[in-house]
Coordinates of C-alpha atoms and ligand atoms in Angstrom, one line a residue:
X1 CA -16.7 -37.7 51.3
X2 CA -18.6 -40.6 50.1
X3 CA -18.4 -42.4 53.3
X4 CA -20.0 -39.4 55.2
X5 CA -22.7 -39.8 52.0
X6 CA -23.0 -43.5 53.0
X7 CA -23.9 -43.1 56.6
X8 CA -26.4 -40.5 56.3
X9 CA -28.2 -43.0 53.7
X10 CA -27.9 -45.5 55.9
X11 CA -29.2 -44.1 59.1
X12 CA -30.9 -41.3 58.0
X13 CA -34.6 -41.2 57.2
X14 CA -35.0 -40.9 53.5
X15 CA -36.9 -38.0 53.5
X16 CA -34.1 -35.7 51.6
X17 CA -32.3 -36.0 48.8
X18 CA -29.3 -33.9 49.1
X19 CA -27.0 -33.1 46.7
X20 CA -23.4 -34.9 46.6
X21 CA -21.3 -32.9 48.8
X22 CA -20.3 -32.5 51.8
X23 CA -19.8 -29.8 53.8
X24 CA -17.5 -29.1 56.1
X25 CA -17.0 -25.4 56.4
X26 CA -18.5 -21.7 55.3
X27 CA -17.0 -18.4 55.7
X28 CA -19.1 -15.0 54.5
X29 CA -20.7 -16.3 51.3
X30 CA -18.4 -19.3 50.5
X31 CA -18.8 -23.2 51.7
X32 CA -15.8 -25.3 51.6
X33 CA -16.3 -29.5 51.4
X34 CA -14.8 -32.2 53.3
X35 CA -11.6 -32.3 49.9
X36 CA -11.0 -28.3 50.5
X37 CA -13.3 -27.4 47.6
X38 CA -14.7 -24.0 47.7
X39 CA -18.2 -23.1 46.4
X40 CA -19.9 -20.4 46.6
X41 CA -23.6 -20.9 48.1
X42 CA -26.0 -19.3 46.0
X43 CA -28.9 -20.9 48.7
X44 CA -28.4 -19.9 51.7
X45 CA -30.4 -22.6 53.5
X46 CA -33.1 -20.7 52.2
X47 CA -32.6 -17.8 53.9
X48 CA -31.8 -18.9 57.0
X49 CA -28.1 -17.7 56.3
X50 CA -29.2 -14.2 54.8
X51 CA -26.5 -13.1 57.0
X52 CA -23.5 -15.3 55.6
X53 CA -21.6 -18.0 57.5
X54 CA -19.7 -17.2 60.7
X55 CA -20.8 -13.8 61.3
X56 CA -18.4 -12.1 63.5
X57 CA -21.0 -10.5 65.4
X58 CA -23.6 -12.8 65.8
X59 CA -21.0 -15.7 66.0
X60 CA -19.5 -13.5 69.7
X61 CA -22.9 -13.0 71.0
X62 CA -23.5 -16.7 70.1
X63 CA -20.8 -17.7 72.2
X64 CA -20.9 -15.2 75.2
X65 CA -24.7 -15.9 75.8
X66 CA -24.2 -19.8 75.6
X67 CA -22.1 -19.3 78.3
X68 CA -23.5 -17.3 80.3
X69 CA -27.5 -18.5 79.8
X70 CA -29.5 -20.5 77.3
X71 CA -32.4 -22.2 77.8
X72 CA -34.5 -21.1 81.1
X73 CA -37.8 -22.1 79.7
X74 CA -41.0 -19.8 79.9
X75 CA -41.8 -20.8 83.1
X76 CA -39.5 -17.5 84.0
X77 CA -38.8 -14.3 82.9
X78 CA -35.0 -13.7 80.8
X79 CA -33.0 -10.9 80.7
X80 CA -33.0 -11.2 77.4
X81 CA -36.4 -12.2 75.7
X82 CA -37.6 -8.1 76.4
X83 CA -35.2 -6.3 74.6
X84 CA -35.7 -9.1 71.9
X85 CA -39.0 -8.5 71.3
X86 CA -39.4 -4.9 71.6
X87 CA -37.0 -4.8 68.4
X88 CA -39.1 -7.3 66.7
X89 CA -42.3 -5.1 67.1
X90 CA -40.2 -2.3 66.4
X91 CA -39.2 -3.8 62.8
X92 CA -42.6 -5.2 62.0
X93 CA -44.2 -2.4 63.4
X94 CA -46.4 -4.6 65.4
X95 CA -47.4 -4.5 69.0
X96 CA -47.0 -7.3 70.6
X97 CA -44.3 -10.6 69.5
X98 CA -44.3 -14.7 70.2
X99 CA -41.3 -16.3 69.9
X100 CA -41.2 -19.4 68.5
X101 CA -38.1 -21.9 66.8
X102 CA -38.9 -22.7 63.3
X103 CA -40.9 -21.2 60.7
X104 CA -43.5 -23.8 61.1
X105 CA -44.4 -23.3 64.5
X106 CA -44.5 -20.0 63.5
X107 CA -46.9 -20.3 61.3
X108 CA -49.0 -22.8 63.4
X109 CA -49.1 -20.1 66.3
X110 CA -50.8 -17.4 63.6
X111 CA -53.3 -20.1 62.8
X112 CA -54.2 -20.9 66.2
X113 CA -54.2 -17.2 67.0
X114 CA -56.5 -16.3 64.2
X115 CA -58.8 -18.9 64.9
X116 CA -59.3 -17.6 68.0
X117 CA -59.3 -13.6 67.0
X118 CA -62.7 -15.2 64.9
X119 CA -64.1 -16.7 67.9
X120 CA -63.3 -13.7 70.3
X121 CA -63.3 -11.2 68.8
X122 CA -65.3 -11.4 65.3
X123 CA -67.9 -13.8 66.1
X124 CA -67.4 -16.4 64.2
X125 CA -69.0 -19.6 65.8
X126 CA -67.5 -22.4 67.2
X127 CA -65.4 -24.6 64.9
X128 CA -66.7 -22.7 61.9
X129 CA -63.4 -20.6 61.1
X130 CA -62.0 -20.2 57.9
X131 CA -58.2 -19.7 56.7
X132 CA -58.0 -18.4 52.9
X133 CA -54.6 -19.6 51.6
X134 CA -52.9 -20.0 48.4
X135 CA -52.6 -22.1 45.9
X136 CA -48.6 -22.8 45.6
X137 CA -48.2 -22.3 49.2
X138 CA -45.6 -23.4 51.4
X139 CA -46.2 -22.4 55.0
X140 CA -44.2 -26.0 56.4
X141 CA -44.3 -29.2 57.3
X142 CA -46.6 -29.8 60.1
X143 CA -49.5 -32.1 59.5
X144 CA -52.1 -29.2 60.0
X145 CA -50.2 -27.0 57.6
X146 CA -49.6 -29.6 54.5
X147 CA -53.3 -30.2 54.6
X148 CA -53.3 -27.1 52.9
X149 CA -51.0 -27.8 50.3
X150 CA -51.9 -27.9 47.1
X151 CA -48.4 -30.0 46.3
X152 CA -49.8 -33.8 46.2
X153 CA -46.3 -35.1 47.8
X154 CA -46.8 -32.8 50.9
X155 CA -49.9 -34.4 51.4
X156 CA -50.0 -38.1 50.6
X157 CA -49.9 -40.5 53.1
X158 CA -50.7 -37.7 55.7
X159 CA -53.9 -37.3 56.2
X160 CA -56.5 -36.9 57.6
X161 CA -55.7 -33.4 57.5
X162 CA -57.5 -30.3 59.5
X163 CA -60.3 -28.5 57.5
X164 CA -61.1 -24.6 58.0
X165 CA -58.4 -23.7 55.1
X166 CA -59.9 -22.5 51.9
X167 CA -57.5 -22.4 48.8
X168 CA -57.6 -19.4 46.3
X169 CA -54.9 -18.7 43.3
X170 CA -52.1 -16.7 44.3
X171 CA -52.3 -13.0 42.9
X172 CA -55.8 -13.3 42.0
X173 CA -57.3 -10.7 44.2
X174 CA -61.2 -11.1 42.6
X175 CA -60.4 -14.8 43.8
X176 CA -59.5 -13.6 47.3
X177 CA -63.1 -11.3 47.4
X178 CA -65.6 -14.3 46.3
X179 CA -63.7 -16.6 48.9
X180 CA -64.1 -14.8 51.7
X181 CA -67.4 -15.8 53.9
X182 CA -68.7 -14.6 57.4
X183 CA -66.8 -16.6 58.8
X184 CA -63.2 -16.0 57.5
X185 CA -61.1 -15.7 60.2
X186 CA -57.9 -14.2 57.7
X187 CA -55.9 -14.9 54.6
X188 CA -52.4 -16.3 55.2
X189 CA -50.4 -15.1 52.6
X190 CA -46.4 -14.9 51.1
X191 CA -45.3 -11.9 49.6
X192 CA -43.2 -13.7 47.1
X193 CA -43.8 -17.8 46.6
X194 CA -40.7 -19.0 47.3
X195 CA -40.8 -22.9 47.4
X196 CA -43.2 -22.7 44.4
X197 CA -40.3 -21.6 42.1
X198 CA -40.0 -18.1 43.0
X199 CA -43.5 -16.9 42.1
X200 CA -43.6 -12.8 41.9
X201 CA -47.9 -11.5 42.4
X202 CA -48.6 -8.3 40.0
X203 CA -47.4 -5.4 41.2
X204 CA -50.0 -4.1 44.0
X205 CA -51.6 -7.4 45.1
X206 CA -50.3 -7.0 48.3
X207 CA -52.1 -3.7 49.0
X208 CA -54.9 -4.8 47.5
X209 CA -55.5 -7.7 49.5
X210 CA -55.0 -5.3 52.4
X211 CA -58.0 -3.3 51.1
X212 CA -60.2 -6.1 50.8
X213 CA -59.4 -7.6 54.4
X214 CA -59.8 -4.2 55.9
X215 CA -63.7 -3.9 54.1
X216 CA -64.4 -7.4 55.2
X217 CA -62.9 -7.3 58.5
X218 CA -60.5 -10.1 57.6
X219 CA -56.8 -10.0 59.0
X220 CA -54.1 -10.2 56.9
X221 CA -51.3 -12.6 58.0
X222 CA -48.2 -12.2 56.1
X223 CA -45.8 -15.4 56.0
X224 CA -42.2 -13.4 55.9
X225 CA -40.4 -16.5 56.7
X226 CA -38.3 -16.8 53.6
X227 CA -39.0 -13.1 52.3
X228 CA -38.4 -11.2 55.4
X229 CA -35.0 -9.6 56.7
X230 CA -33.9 -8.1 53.7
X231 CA -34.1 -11.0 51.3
X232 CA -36.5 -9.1 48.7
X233 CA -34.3 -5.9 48.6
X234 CA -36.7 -3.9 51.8
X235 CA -36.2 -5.0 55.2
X236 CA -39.9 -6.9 55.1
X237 CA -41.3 -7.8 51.6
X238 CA -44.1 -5.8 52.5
X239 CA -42.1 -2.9 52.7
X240 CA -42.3 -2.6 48.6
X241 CA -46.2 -1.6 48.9
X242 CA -46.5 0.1 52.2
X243 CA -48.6 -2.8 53.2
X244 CA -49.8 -2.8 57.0
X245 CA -50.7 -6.4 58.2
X246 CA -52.2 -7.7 61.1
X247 CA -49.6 -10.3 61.5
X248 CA -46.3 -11.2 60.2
X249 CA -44.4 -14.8 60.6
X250 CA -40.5 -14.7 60.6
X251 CA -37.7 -17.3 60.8
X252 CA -35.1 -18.6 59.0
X253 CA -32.9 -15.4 59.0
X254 CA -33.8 -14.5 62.2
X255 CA -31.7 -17.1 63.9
X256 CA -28.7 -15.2 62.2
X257 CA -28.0 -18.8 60.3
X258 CA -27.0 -20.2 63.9
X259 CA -30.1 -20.9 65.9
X260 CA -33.4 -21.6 64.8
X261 CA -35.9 -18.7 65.9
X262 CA -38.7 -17.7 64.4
X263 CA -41.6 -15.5 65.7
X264 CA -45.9 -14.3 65.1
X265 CA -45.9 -10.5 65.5
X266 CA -49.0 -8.9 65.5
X267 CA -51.6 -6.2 66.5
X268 CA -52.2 -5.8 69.9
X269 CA -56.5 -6.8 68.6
X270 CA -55.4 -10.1 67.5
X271 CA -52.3 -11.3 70.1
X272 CA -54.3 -10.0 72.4
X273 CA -56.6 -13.5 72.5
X274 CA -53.7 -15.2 74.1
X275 CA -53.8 -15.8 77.8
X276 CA -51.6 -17.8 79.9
X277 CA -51.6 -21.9 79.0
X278 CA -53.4 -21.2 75.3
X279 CA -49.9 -21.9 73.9
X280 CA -46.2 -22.2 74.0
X281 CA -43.0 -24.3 73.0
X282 CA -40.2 -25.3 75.5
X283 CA -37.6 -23.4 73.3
X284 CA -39.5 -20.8 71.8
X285 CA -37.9 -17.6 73.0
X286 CA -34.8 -19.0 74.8
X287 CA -32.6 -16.5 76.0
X288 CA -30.0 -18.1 73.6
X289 CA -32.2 -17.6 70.4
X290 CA -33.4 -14.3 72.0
X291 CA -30.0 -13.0 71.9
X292 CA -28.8 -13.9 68.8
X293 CA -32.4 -13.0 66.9
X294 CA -31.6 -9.2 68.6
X295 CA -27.9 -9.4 67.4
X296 CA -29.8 -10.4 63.8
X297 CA -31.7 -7.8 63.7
X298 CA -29.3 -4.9 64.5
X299 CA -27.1 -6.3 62.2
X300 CA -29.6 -6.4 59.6
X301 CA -30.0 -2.6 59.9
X302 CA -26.1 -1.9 60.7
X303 CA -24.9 -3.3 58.2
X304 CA -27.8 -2.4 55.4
X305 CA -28.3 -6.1 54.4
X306 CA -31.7 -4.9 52.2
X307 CA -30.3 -2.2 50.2
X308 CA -27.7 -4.5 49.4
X309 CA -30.0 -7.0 48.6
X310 CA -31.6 -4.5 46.1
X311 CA -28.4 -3.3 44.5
X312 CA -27.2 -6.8 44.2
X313 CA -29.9 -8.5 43.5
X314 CA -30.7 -6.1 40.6
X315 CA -27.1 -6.9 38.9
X316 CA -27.8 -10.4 39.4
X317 CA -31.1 -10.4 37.5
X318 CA -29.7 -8.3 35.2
X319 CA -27.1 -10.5 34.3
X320 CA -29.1 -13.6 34.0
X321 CA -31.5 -11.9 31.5
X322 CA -28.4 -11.0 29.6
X323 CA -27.3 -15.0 29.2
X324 CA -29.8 -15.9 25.6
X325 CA -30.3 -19.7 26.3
X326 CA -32.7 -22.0 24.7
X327 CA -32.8 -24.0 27.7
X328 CA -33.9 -21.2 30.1
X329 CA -37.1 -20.3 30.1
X330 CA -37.7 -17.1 32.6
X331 CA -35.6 -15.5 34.7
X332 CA -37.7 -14.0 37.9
X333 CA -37.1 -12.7 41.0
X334 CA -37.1 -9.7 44.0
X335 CA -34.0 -8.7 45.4
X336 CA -31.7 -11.6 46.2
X337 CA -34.8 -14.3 45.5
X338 CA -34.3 -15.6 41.9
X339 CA -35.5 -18.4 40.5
X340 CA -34.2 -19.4 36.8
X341 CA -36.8 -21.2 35.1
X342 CA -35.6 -24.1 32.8
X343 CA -36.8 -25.8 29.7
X344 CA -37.7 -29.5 31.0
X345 CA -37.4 -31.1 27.8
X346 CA -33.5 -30.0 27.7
X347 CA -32.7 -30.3 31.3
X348 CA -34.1 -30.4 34.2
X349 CA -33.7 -28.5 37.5
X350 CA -31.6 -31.2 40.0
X351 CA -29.9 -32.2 36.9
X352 CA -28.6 -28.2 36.2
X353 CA -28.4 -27.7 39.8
X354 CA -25.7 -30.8 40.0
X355 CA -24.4 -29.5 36.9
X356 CA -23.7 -26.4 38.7
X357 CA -22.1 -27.8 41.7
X358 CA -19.6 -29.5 39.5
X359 CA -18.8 -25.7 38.3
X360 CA -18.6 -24.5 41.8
X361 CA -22.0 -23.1 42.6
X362 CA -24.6 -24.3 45.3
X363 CA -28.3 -24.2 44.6
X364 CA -31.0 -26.1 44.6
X365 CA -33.9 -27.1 42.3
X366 CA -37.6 -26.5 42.9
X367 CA -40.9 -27.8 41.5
X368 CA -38.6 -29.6 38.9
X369 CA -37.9 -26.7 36.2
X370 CA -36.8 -23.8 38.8
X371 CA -33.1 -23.6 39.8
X372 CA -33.0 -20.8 42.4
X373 CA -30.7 -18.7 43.8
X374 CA -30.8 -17.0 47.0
X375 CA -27.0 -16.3 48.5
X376 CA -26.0 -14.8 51.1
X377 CA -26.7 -10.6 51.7
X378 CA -23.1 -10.4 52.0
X379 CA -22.0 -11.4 48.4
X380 CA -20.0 -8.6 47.0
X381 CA -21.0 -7.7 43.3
X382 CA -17.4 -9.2 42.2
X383 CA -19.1 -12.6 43.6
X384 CA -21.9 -12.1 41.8
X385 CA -20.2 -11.8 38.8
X386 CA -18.4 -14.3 39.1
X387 CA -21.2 -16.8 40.0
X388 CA -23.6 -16.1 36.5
X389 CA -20.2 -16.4 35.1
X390 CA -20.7 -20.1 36.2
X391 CA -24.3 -20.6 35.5
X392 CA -23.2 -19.2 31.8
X393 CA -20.8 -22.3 31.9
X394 CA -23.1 -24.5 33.6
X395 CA -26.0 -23.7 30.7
X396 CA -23.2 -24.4 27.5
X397 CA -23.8 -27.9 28.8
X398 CA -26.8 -27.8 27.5
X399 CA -26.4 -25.9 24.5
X400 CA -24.5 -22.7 23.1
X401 CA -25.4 -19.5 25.5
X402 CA -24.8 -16.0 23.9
X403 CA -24.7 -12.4 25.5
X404 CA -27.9 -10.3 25.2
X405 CA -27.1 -6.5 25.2
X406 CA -28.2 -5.2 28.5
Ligands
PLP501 N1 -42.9 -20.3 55.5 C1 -42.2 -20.1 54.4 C2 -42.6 -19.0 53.5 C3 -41.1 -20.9 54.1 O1 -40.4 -20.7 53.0 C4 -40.8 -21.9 55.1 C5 -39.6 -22.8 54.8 O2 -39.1 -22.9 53.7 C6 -41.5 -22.1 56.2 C7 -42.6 -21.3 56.4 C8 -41.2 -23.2 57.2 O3 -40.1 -22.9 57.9 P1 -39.3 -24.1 58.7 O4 -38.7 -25.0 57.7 O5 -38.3 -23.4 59.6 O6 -40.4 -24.8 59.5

């Protein structure tokens, strides 16, 4: 195992820092190391595996389509990319789909796309348009998008960055009202913060930023990326208010944990600026990707990956409340997004996180004091179990954990 460890820190850019393991296999909800130890993966890859490793399903069309066709281009039409989007409006309830790979690109096309709805369509003049974003935001990594970060990591040493974004605080829908100018072109939103520790808005801030973009003739882009596909316990996050964007960015899941594929769906008002040349990507909307992102989404629905995501994810918050421990802070979270927030002064989060792996349990810290935990939709509830039964074991590390009565 540590060889494997060695190479990657020798050849690899140093731009992660992984945990120490390394991993060689995953079945359903379980990951298995180069020694044969088991763990289960309370992660995910962030959502990218909502549907657990090795689908059968999406594992068969994985393998049929690759051999049969994968990557044509744009340049021509595919006997899959139709069927493909026409689901993903279909689930989003939007008109019109653009397929990209990852969740960045997704995002970027929503920015570009908005930008030009301003110009186009609302008026706005030239250069002048305005994105109102969050504070705690994490959209990607693209140069454009971590020039509105307001995480100083993301940012320095990357500039100069591209103006036009204007930061508000997340959940603050007052904020959102005096930030909003002539010239706003939309607010770019996520339902849920993931990256920022697993940051739950009050309860209606959603619909209420849909109110105020509707009076001010603002769209409203929703960033599902992380949230979206049954993650929060609905099929879209959005779902839990009965909110009606103008846009929505998926990705992660959406590649069925196999492919990236990621995609801007929106109103037929807003796509509609697009014409031929304005934008694109070599491999966005592959017939490979286009396949498998189908396959992901039936399976979602088949297989009724959110309400288990709400049943499970309830016990699992439930259970975490229940473990009294003075190094834990907060226990938060939507569905199967949970973040457990740590006392720094007693431990901090890559420190429990390790601690955890030792006990059998993937995750991965964020923002220092958040250890979250996002597993797989398939996780039965004996899983589930069984993992806070290891987090309880993890925490007596750090000092003695006792059993609040639910
Ligand atoms: N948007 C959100 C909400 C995310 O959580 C992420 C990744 O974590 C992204 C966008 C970027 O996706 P990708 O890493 O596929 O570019």
């Amino acid at each position: 195992m540590s060889d494997m460890i060695a190479l990657e820190l020798q050849y690899g850019a140093t731009n992660y820092a992984p945990l120490p393991v390394v991993l060689a296999r995953g079945e359903g909800a379980w990951l298995w190391d180069t020694d044969g130890q088991r763990y289960l993966d309370m992660l995910s890859a962030y959502s990218a595996v909502s549907f657990g490793y090795g689908h059968p399903r999406l594992v068969a069309v994985l393998r049929e389509q690759a051999g049969r066709l994968a990557v044509t281009s744009r340049a021509f039409h595919s006997d899959r990319l139709g069927p493909f989007l026409e689901r993903l409006c279909e689930v989003t309830g939007m008109d019109r789909a653009l397929p990209m790979s990852t969740g960045a690109e997704g995002v970027e096309t929503a920015i570009k796309c908005v930008r030009k709805w301003a110009y186009r369509v609302k008026g706005v003049p030239d250069g002048k348009a305005e994105v109102i974003v969050c504070a705690g935001n994490f959209h990607g990594r693209t140069s454009t998008i971590v020039g509105f970060s307001s995480e100083a990591q993301y940012r320095e040493g990357f500039g100069p960055f591209s103006g036009g974004f204007r930061p508000v605080p997340f959940g603050d829908l007052a904020a959102l009202e005096r930030a909003i100018t002539p010239n706003t072109a939309a607010f770019l939103v996520e339902p849920v913060q993931g990256e920022a520790g697993i940051v739950v808005p009050p309860d209606g801030y959603l619909k209420g930023a849909e109110r105020i973009c509707r009076e001010k003739n603002v769209l409203l882009v929703v960033d599902e990326v992380q949230t979206g596909l049954g993650r929060t316990g609905k099929v879209l996050a959005i779902h839990h208010e009965d909110v009606h964007p103008d846009g929505i960015i998926l990705g992660k899941a959406l590649g069925g944990g196999l492919l990236p594929v990621s995609a801007f769906c929106a109103k037929e008002s807003v796509m509609g600026v697009f014409r031929p040349g304005d934008h694109g990507s070599t491999f966005g909307g592959n017939a490979l990707g286009a396949a498998v992102g189908l396959e992901a989404l039936n399976v979602l629905h088949e297989e009724k990956f959110a309400e288990r995501a709400a049943s499970l994810g309830a016990r699992l918050l439930e259970r975490l409340r229940a473990l009294a421990s003075p190094v834990v802070t907060d226990v938060r979270g939507k569905g199967l997004l949970i973040g457990l927030e740590l006392d720094p002064a007693r431990v901090s989060a890559r420190a429990f996180v390790e601690t955890l792996l030792k006990h059998g349990v993937l995750s991965k810290d964020t923002h220092g004091t958040v250890a979250r935990f996002a597993p797989p939709l398939v996780i039965t509830a004996e899983e589930v179990d069984w993992a806070v039964e290891r987090i309880r074991d993890a925490l007596r590390e750090y000092g003695p954990v006792y059993e609040k009565a639910a």
